[in-house]
Amino acid sequence: MKSTGIKKLLFVLLIFSAVLGNAQQERYTAIEAKLKELSATNPGLNEKVELSVNGVAIQEFIRALAATNNLNMSVDAGLDTKIVNNFSNVNVSDVLLFLVKKYDLDISFIGNIMSVSQYFQPVVLQKPVIKTLKIKYDKPTNVLDLDLTNDSLSAVAKEITRLSQKNVVFASDLSGKMVNGYIQGTSFNSAMDKFAFANDLKITPTNDNFYLIEKIEQPLGNPKNNKSSGSLQNNNLPQTINLTTNGNNLITIDVTNAPIAEILTSASSKLNISYFLFTEPKGNTSVNVTNVSYDDFLNYLFNGTEYTFQKSGGIYLIGERNMEGLRATKVIQLQYRTVEKMIDFIPVELKKGIEVKPFPDQNSLIVSGSQPRIEELEKFLRDVDRVVPVVSIEVIIVDINSSHKVSTGLKAGLGTSPKATGGDVFPGLNLSLGANSINSVIDGINGFGVVNLGHVTPNFYVTLRLLETNGDLDITSTPLLATLNGNEAKMSIGQTIYYQENTINVIANNATTTTTNIVYKPLSAEFAMTINPIVSGDEQITLSISVKKSSFTGQSSGPGSPYNSTSRDFQSLIRVKNQEMIMLGGLDENSKDETSSGVPVLSRIPVIKWFFSSRDKNKAKSKLTIFIKPTVIY
């Protein structure tokens, strides 16, 4: 018997070698025929050569052969075999064919170009043999037969599901497991139970016709109750867990520092709850709750851990929060707040383990993560997403300016030319008397014959002033501002004027050159007010008010020069009731300016001083008052 097997093997090898040798010969024949065909247009292939090489790389040898015989050849750079040959009076085509056979090369032809490379035996892909699983199921009797030898659990589960129409699902970490077993004429449930026992697995049947397969693990704290299969019907609770239930499927449990997996198994067994573990919960915890539902119990159990659950078809799927199947995505739309600001207000702890992205187009947040954390975040958002009150601020600005000016005095002098008499007599006296008018008055006095005063020169003049000017200016404006609670409302009214700035540059070269640059620079004066309202729960409004006013007082030194300016500002923080008006004052300005010129000593003597001096008195008063009335609008 052994001799016959060896003969068969040798016969197969002989047949294979013959087929392989025949294929190689056909390849050589095809290359030879192509070389012969190409030699008709490339005479270099028929040239006789005398060659003797020792230790030369084959690619260098072929390149030299092509160069000396005007052949178009490309050689694979990976050919690094060293050759030792001696050719005498042979055709180039014969040399190439020899190299192909000797060093297992291949020549491909593209027009007149020959490409030389290493020959590789074509890989024949064998069609994989699909093993037929020996599984039978009789539906009328619900009997399952298994004859498995090193078969894939994945294939076995699919075949059993196909035959029995009962869904068999296995955990992801069992995808590569191989199983064995021989069971004949056994009911489906019993056969599945024994199949699990034979392969160190645990099968859990569910109420919706599913069979869940998972690895067997030693129960924590109770090694005596290690079973290979079943539906979590472990009613022997560990001594550390005090667990009771009532008729409404509510749980009362009191446990201290017990493994989470053990607590989960005990509670699920007590309520006959089916669950599927993607990953087994690790760690210990303490639980003391009374009359809570199973869902609330799981929320309390997994709170603060990396585990979560999701109910699907009556089965509780339990695993890590970031696992596929336990993640959830939700769009949370805000009603009153904007997403750009809201995302910055979310506490860091609430964003752990979830991803939050703003969606401004719909004023929404896209949240992805575990369902319990999403619900916690959504509750926070609903608490803070409330109506933001609008504060309408009515402002009345009253700016009162008053001035009083008195100019008195007598002024005499000599001009460069005679002056004519003229001026105002009423309502204010501002009269200039020329030499002719003064001489007429003198002549009138001389007519009495007592005193002869003579005459003044033609350029002599006298100016007499007795003026009083009063001014009153009342400016009232009523802007209406509105802003959201906690946001600033601003207003600004201003004026910009320009003054001239000249820059003279002197450039000394062959000739001195002077350039003048004129730049007009701005100066601004404005009335600006900023109000920031904050509404409290009892509709009391805290107002942070800032007011600034600046104005021009005139140019410092004539036309074109910069303007002088004054500014007044104040800040206030007050609290008022809704629709209550307040008044802000204190921006008052009083100025008094008195100038005089005259003859020394005489200008200070009462009564006489009015004839020997000139006086100007200016008084100005400015008062700014602001009335503010805030109104809360929802």
XYZ file of C-alpha atoms in Angstrom:
634
model
C 0.000 0.000 0.000
C 2.786 2.453 0.891
C 4.701 1.608 -2.327
C 1.613 2.283 -4.430
C 1.169 5.768 -2.850
C 4.775 6.670 -3.590
C 4.398 5.598 -7.199
C 1.323 7.780 -7.584
C 3.141 10.779 -6.126
C 6.108 10.266 -8.469
C 3.751 9.972 -11.418
C 2.054 13.258 -10.524
C 5.422 15.008 -10.157
C 6.544 13.635 -13.525
C 3.401 14.856 -15.233
C 3.787 18.324 -13.587
C 7.446 18.549 -14.669
C 6.552 17.577 -18.197
C 3.822 20.193 -18.371
C 6.104 22.875 -16.895
C 8.955 21.942 -19.265
C 6.612 22.043 -22.213
C 5.407 25.523 -21.205
C 9.012 26.779 -20.923
C 9.904 25.326 -24.318
C 6.929 27.084 -25.865
C 8.132 30.369 -24.321
C 11.665 29.906 -25.738
C 10.246 29.071 -29.156
C 8.094 32.220 -29.124
C 11.093 34.436 -28.195
C 13.252 32.791 -30.884
C 10.565 33.344 -33.530
C 10.177 36.995 -32.515
C 13.973 37.552 -32.691
C 14.066 35.996 -36.142
C 11.174 38.205 -37.282
C 12.797 41.324 -35.842
C 16.176 40.548 -37.476
C 14.679 41.433 -40.864
C 14.502 45.115 -39.835
C 17.383 45.066 -37.313
C 20.467 43.573 -39.061
C 22.421 43.839 -35.847
C 20.696 40.671 -34.579
C 22.429 38.691 -37.379
C 25.892 40.165 -36.703
C 28.663 37.723 -35.677
C 30.340 38.558 -32.363
C 33.492 37.533 -30.504
C 32.998 37.979 -26.759
C 34.805 36.814 -23.639
C 33.661 38.119 -20.232
C 34.429 37.195 -16.643
C 32.447 38.524 -13.622
C 30.542 41.165 -15.568
C 26.994 42.134 -14.519
C 24.517 40.757 -16.994
C 22.802 44.131 -17.464
C 26.127 45.750 -18.432
C 26.875 42.887 -20.825
C 23.493 43.263 -22.594
C 23.853 47.074 -22.822
C 27.313 46.688 -24.413
C 25.979 44.096 -26.833
C 23.142 46.449 -27.846
C 25.440 49.475 -28.221
C 27.963 47.702 -30.473
C 25.276 46.268 -32.769
C 22.866 49.250 -32.934
C 20.015 47.538 -31.125
C 17.247 49.238 -29.083
C 17.285 47.382 -25.781
C 16.074 48.196 -22.245
C 17.486 46.182 -19.340
C 15.845 45.858 -15.914
C 18.070 47.566 -13.319
C 17.338 44.709 -10.911
C 19.392 42.238 -12.967
C 22.684 41.988 -11.075
C 23.809 38.415 -11.918
C 27.515 38.100 -12.713
C 28.269 36.074 -15.864
C 31.347 34.218 -17.186
C 31.027 33.427 -20.904
C 33.126 33.033 -24.047
C 31.324 33.469 -27.366
C 33.066 33.059 -30.748
C 31.538 33.638 -34.167
C 27.901 33.473 -33.014
C 24.884 35.606 -33.954
C 23.663 38.247 -31.505
C 20.188 36.631 -31.552
C 21.728 33.310 -30.472
C 23.553 35.051 -27.599
C 20.292 36.612 -26.414
C 18.425 33.305 -26.632
C 21.243 31.617 -24.692
C 21.011 34.235 -21.923
C 17.230 33.767 -21.733
C 17.562 30.026 -21.195
C 20.692 30.130 -18.999
C 19.611 32.887 -16.578
C 15.814 32.480 -16.800
C 15.194 35.841 -18.501
C 12.265 37.169 -20.473
C 12.238 39.485 -23.505
C 9.203 41.588 -24.332
C 8.921 43.335 -27.684
C 7.437 46.777 -28.361
C 8.015 47.604 -32.012
C 11.816 47.578 -32.511
C 12.462 47.899 -28.771
C 13.421 44.826 -26.726
C 12.956 44.898 -22.948
C 14.926 42.330 -20.914
C 13.791 41.404 -17.392
C 13.769 38.507 -14.956
C 11.220 35.815 -15.765
C 8.777 34.811 -13.052
C 6.637 31.723 -13.263
C 2.950 32.796 -13.493
C 1.096 32.191 -10.246
C -1.912 29.979 -10.771
C -4.626 31.029 -8.362
C -6.407 28.029 -7.013
C -10.053 28.423 -6.225
C -10.526 28.015 -2.479
C -12.367 24.935 -1.464
C -15.510 25.820 0.473
C -16.022 23.322 3.229
C -19.550 22.001 3.536
C -20.811 22.260 7.080
C -22.482 19.134 8.419
C -25.468 20.759 10.074
C -29.051 19.500 9.860
C -32.243 20.890 11.338
C -35.679 19.308 11.302
C -38.255 22.043 11.752
C -41.330 19.886 12.635
C -39.485 18.142 15.493
C -37.133 21.084 16.329
C -34.171 18.682 16.265
C -30.627 19.866 15.487
C -27.710 17.660 14.298
C -24.121 18.939 14.397
C -20.900 17.341 13.113
C -18.238 20.055 13.390
C -14.468 19.726 13.151
C -12.409 22.909 13.393
C -15.135 25.009 11.697
C -15.522 28.777 11.888
C -17.993 29.981 14.508
C -19.070 32.707 12.088
C -19.974 30.158 9.376
C -21.671 27.851 11.897
C -23.818 30.703 13.289
C -24.883 31.742 9.777
C -25.787 28.174 8.762
C -27.790 27.493 11.941
C -29.649 30.801 11.467
C -30.379 29.935 7.823
C -31.698 26.458 8.578
C -33.653 27.157 11.768
C -34.721 30.783 11.168
C -33.527 31.466 14.713
C -31.046 34.310 14.933
C -27.690 33.290 16.373
C -25.488 36.298 17.274
C -21.951 36.131 18.660
C -19.757 38.741 20.311
C -17.261 40.614 18.126
C -14.247 39.146 19.964
C -15.315 35.640 18.805
C -15.156 36.377 15.071
C -12.059 34.195 14.528
C -12.945 31.342 16.874
C -12.961 27.745 15.559
C -15.469 25.289 17.066
C -15.944 21.514 17.275
C -18.764 19.222 18.318
C -20.814 16.132 17.435
C -24.495 16.138 18.453
C -27.226 13.939 16.961
C -31.005 13.931 17.400
C -31.170 16.577 20.148
C -33.707 19.372 20.640
C -32.539 22.780 19.428
C -32.135 24.432 22.844
C -30.374 21.406 24.341
C -28.110 21.049 21.311
C -27.125 24.728 21.492
C -26.457 24.397 25.226
C -24.178 21.364 24.718
C -22.495 23.042 21.745
C -21.638 26.004 23.988
C -20.354 23.678 26.713
C -18.073 21.849 24.261
C -16.479 25.094 23.101
C -16.252 27.062 26.393
C -19.002 29.458 25.349
C -22.129 30.847 26.948
C -25.415 31.061 25.034
C -28.209 33.328 26.213
C -31.643 32.875 24.566
C -33.868 35.964 24.457
C -37.615 36.449 24.262
C -37.476 37.661 20.654
C -35.928 34.466 19.217
C -32.252 35.490 19.486
C -29.391 33.340 20.780
C -26.487 35.436 22.047
C -23.062 33.736 22.144
C -20.268 35.096 24.289
C -17.155 33.981 26.128
C -17.444 32.306 29.482
C -15.901 34.295 32.317
C -15.617 33.322 35.956
C -18.351 35.191 37.912
C -16.793 37.645 40.344
C -17.142 36.727 44.004
C -19.015 33.430 43.318
C -16.848 30.903 41.436
C -19.121 28.004 42.381
C -21.849 29.239 40.066
C -19.731 29.269 36.875
C -21.964 27.886 34.148
C -21.227 27.504 30.465
C -24.594 28.504 29.115
C -28.036 29.717 30.005
C -30.057 32.941 30.071
C -28.568 34.625 33.111
C -30.767 32.698 35.531
C -28.290 32.940 38.404
C -30.469 33.413 41.458
C -27.770 32.651 44.018
C -26.794 36.220 44.809
C -23.398 37.068 46.290
C -23.472 37.692 49.996
C -22.309 41.308 49.569
C -25.439 42.334 47.596
C -28.812 42.995 49.252
C -31.275 42.959 46.342
C -35.088 42.814 46.344
C -37.797 43.469 43.749
C -41.529 44.063 43.881
C -44.391 43.246 41.565
C -43.875 46.397 39.520
C -40.333 45.362 38.478
C -38.801 48.015 40.717
C -35.435 47.361 42.301
C -34.248 47.973 45.834
C -30.546 47.323 46.192
C -27.924 48.034 48.828
C -24.332 47.105 47.998
C -20.971 48.468 49.100
C -17.812 48.335 47.008
C -18.892 45.424 44.833
C -17.855 44.732 41.218
C -20.099 46.473 38.677
C -20.358 43.295 36.578
C -21.537 41.314 39.594
C -24.192 43.906 40.500
C -25.417 43.975 36.882
C -25.644 40.177 36.671
C -27.515 39.879 39.972
C -30.096 42.578 39.207
C -30.708 41.316 35.665
C -31.164 37.756 36.894
C -33.605 38.851 39.574
C -35.810 40.700 37.043
C -35.214 38.128 34.263
C -33.817 40.918 32.038
C -31.923 39.968 28.850
C -28.827 41.957 28.049
C -25.817 41.771 25.740
C -22.323 42.842 26.786
C -20.068 44.391 24.171
C -17.407 44.752 26.861
C -17.604 43.603 30.456
C -17.800 46.511 32.929
C -14.737 46.846 35.110
C -14.318 48.365 38.540
C -16.242 48.489 41.804
C -19.016 50.751 43.026
C -21.510 51.242 45.849
C -25.275 51.500 45.208
C -28.136 52.195 47.604
C -31.448 52.865 45.814
C -35.040 52.067 46.649
C -37.865 51.187 44.242
C -36.281 52.367 40.991
C -36.852 51.063 37.484
C -34.254 48.956 35.716
C -33.397 51.861 33.406
C -32.843 54.222 36.340
C -30.822 51.519 38.070
C -28.485 51.305 35.040
C -28.188 55.097 34.914
C -27.106 55.184 38.557
C -24.804 52.180 38.106
C -22.943 53.573 35.069
C -22.937 57.233 36.096
C -19.363 58.486 36.240
C -17.981 55.442 34.392
C -17.059 54.884 30.747
C -19.979 52.476 30.254
C -23.496 53.055 29.012
C -26.498 51.129 27.724
C -29.089 51.231 25.008
C -32.305 49.255 24.748
C -32.994 47.574 21.406
C -35.785 45.074 20.797
C -36.187 44.215 24.460
C -32.435 43.586 24.897
C -30.184 45.935 26.821
C -26.940 46.515 24.916
C -24.156 47.414 27.344
C -20.617 48.539 26.614
C -18.241 51.474 26.461
C -19.730 54.850 25.590
C -17.681 55.325 22.410
C -18.572 51.949 20.889
C -20.493 51.759 17.645
C -24.111 50.916 18.376
C -24.070 52.749 21.697
C -23.240 56.173 20.287
C -26.053 58.594 19.532
C -26.197 61.805 17.544
C -28.723 64.550 18.148
C -29.401 68.045 16.844
C -30.335 70.398 19.706
C -31.925 73.604 18.460
C -31.787 76.694 20.625
C -34.753 79.057 20.785
C -33.476 82.187 22.491
C -29.675 81.984 22.640
C -27.128 81.957 19.813
C -24.926 78.893 19.332
C -21.746 80.967 18.943
C -21.968 82.199 22.546
C -23.656 79.159 24.045
C -20.884 76.705 23.110
C -18.425 78.730 25.215
C -20.698 78.557 28.276
C -20.958 74.737 28.369
C -18.951 73.410 31.354
C -15.947 71.261 30.470
C -17.258 68.332 32.494
C -20.450 68.217 30.433
C -18.431 68.022 27.196
C -16.310 65.067 28.299
C -16.857 62.012 26.109
C -19.065 63.827 23.607
C -18.412 65.976 20.556
C -20.223 69.295 20.205
C -20.288 71.178 16.891
C -22.125 74.464 16.213
C -24.586 74.613 13.298
C -25.246 78.357 12.893
C -27.538 77.950 9.867
C -30.235 76.475 12.121
C -29.009 77.971 15.413
C -28.401 74.416 16.601
C -25.740 72.241 18.208
C -24.850 68.830 16.745
C -23.983 66.496 19.628
C -22.480 63.008 19.280
C -21.686 60.596 22.097
C -23.384 58.352 24.612
C -27.098 58.866 25.108
C -26.980 59.562 28.885
C -24.365 62.290 28.432
C -26.326 63.814 25.559
C -29.458 63.901 27.739
C -27.468 65.550 30.556
C -26.123 68.196 28.172
C -29.553 68.789 26.645
C -31.065 69.341 30.098
C -28.413 71.960 30.850
C -29.026 73.713 27.525
C -32.788 73.813 28.105
C -32.218 75.339 31.542
C -30.090 78.193 30.202
C -31.878 78.660 26.868
C -34.439 81.153 28.108
C -35.881 84.392 26.826
C -33.310 87.160 26.907
C -35.004 90.462 27.825
C -34.569 93.448 25.566
C -33.937 96.737 27.339
C -35.274 99.834 25.598
C -33.473 102.938 26.870
C -35.074 106.344 26.362
C -32.523 109.148 26.746
C -33.236 112.881 26.999
C -30.180 115.124 26.711
C -30.550 118.779 27.751
C -27.562 121.062 27.114
C -28.041 124.677 28.336
C -25.465 127.367 27.523
C -25.704 131.009 28.710
C -23.267 133.933 28.320
C -22.995 137.562 29.480
C -20.510 140.106 28.054
C -19.918 143.773 28.987
C -17.514 146.049 27.050
C -16.885 149.656 28.266
C -14.218 152.283 27.823
C -12.766 155.209 25.950
C -9.902 154.741 23.533
C -7.979 157.476 21.642
C -5.047 157.294 19.250
C -3.413 158.270 15.998
C -4.087 156.273 12.894
C -2.119 155.967 9.707
C -4.834 157.832 7.855
C -7.797 160.018 8.745
C -10.784 158.059 10.016
C -14.405 158.744 9.325
C -16.922 159.072 12.131
C -19.237 156.066 12.432
C -20.603 153.272 14.626
C -23.671 152.226 16.606
C -25.513 154.381 19.119
C -28.469 152.155 20.035
C -29.089 149.689 21.528
C -25.395 149.538 22.368
C -22.895 152.345 22.063
C -19.879 151.568 19.879
C -18.889 154.853 18.223
C -15.696 155.980 16.511
C -15.060 159.757 16.145
C -12.735 161.064 13.480
C -10.601 164.242 13.646
C -13.259 166.386 11.953
C -15.953 165.418 14.444
C -13.621 165.964 17.395
C -12.548 169.379 16.087
C -16.242 170.329 15.691
C -16.810 169.490 19.338
C -13.717 171.465 20.332
C -14.888 174.455 18.276
C -18.193 174.307 20.131
C -16.366 174.430 23.436
C -14.092 177.253 22.233
C -17.206 179.285 21.301
C -17.921 179.952 24.945
C -14.731 182.067 25.055
C -13.472 180.593 28.301
C -10.979 177.991 27.025
C -9.269 177.697 23.682
C -8.408 173.967 23.177
C -7.111 174.175 19.629
C -7.517 171.324 17.112
C -6.408 167.688 16.878
C -4.327 166.319 13.985
C -6.201 164.809 10.992
C -5.250 161.191 11.915
C -6.479 161.495 15.507
C -9.500 159.349 16.516
C -11.533 158.481 19.592
C -13.500 155.228 20.138
C -16.247 155.053 22.737
C -17.711 151.646 23.742
C -20.591 150.887 26.049
C -21.982 147.378 25.157
C -23.739 144.537 26.961
C -24.414 141.162 25.241
C -26.436 138.217 26.621
C -26.750 134.749 25.012
C -28.837 131.677 25.869
C -28.689 128.305 24.009
C -30.901 125.350 24.907
C -30.219 122.042 23.060
C -32.459 119.042 23.640
C -32.121 115.623 21.932
C -34.059 112.415 22.609
C -32.276 109.322 21.222
C -33.888 105.898 21.808
C -31.518 102.965 22.332
C -32.215 99.241 22.643
C -29.994 96.311 23.541
C -30.123 92.769 24.903
C -29.675 92.177 28.597
C -25.991 92.320 29.527
C -24.904 93.971 26.268
C -23.728 97.524 25.798
C -25.735 100.208 23.983
C -23.632 103.008 22.548
C -24.311 106.360 20.937
C -21.945 109.058 19.687
C -22.493 112.512 18.221
C -19.365 114.303 17.068
C -17.723 116.942 14.967
C -14.400 116.868 13.176
C -12.458 119.967 12.120
C -9.091 120.277 10.440
C -6.134 122.543 11.044
C -3.222 123.249 8.772
C 0.260 122.017 9.551
C 3.132 123.315 7.420
C 6.468 121.562 7.120
C 9.388 123.437 5.514
C 12.286 121.378 4.196
C 15.548 123.007 3.100
C 17.667 120.928 0.747
C 21.248 122.163 0.365
C 22.902 120.913 -2.775
C 24.477 122.884 -5.593
C 21.617 125.239 -5.025
C 19.491 125.627 -1.921
C 15.932 124.384 -2.451
C 13.086 125.031 -0.060
C 9.924 122.909 -0.123
C 6.790 123.399 1.904
C 4.420 120.538 2.693
C 0.939 121.327 3.874
C -0.955 118.685 5.829
C -4.468 119.051 7.194
C -4.850 117.161 10.436
C -8.174 116.336 12.061
C -9.380 117.139 15.548
C -12.556 115.595 16.875
C -15.022 116.586 19.539
C -17.947 114.391 20.454
C -20.668 113.531 22.865
C -20.516 109.778 23.586
C -22.564 107.672 25.943
C -22.363 103.949 26.755
C -25.016 102.132 28.790
C -24.805 98.479 29.868
C -28.078 97.234 31.447
C -28.361 94.083 33.565
C -31.880 92.915 34.462
C -32.350 90.992 37.715
C -35.107 88.548 38.572
C -37.342 91.219 40.147
C -36.971 93.458 37.057
C -34.614 95.787 38.855
C -32.150 97.122 36.302
C -28.503 97.826 37.053
C -27.143 100.456 34.686
C -23.464 101.036 34.061
C -23.320 104.482 32.460
C -20.359 106.230 30.906
C -20.698 109.754 29.448
C -18.011 111.802 27.740
C -18.346 115.245 26.173
C -15.665 117.281 24.457
C -15.907 120.639 22.638
C -13.735 123.168 20.871
C -12.908 126.483 22.536
C -11.206 128.260 19.653
C -7.899 128.313 17.883
C -4.806 128.676 19.953
C -3.000 131.332 17.885
C -4.955 132.582 14.924
C -6.260 131.095 11.691
C -4.728 127.758 10.655
C -3.482 126.923 14.148
C -4.732 123.916 16.193
C -7.948 124.254 18.154
C -8.159 124.137 21.889
C -10.665 121.732 23.343
C -12.224 120.836 26.652
C -13.675 117.517 27.753
C -15.992 116.389 30.501
C -16.819 112.784 31.397
C -18.233 110.775 34.219
C -19.110 107.157 34.991
C -21.936 105.935 37.137
C -23.339 102.610 38.354
C -26.927 102.815 39.555
C -29.921 100.554 40.116
C -33.413 101.571 39.010
C -36.820 100.024 38.654
C -38.379 99.096 35.340
C -39.703 102.253 33.553
C -38.316 104.524 36.246
C -36.634 107.734 35.033
C -33.407 108.992 36.542
C -31.552 112.277 36.078
C -27.815 112.591 35.762
C -26.180 116.015 36.158
C -22.946 117.507 37.271
C -21.477 118.250 33.892
C -21.561 121.989 34.576
C -19.032 124.537 33.423
C -18.746 128.176 34.604
C -16.218 130.602 33.192
C -15.451 134.246 34.009
C -13.032 136.403 32.033
C -12.282 140.090 32.816
C -9.649 142.182 30.981
C -8.892 145.924 31.203
C -6.379 148.430 29.839
C -5.915 152.148 30.664
C -3.808 155.003 32.023
C -1.938 154.066 35.163
C -3.459 155.372 38.384
C -6.258 157.210 36.587
C -7.714 153.926 35.310
C -8.310 152.831 38.917
C -9.966 155.992 40.288
C -13.752 155.578 40.584
C -15.835 157.411 38.003
C -12.760 158.940 36.367
C -11.562 155.448 35.354
C -14.367 155.169 32.766
C -12.686 158.029 30.796
C -9.143 156.695 31.043
C -9.578 152.861 30.519
C -11.184 150.147 28.441
C -12.729 147.057 30.077
C -14.145 143.675 28.844
C -16.061 141.288 31.104
C -17.158 137.783 29.891
C -19.243 135.308 31.838
C -20.309 131.888 30.394
C -22.204 128.995 31.931
C -22.833 125.541 30.467
C -24.953 122.789 32.034
C -25.509 119.276 30.711
C -28.353 117.191 32.140
C -29.244 113.642 31.067
C -32.530 111.828 31.750
C -32.572 108.017 31.322
C -35.619 105.763 31.375
C -35.063 101.982 30.845
C -37.930 99.646 29.882
C -37.684 95.844 29.935
C -39.326 94.083 26.976
C -39.807 90.284 26.821
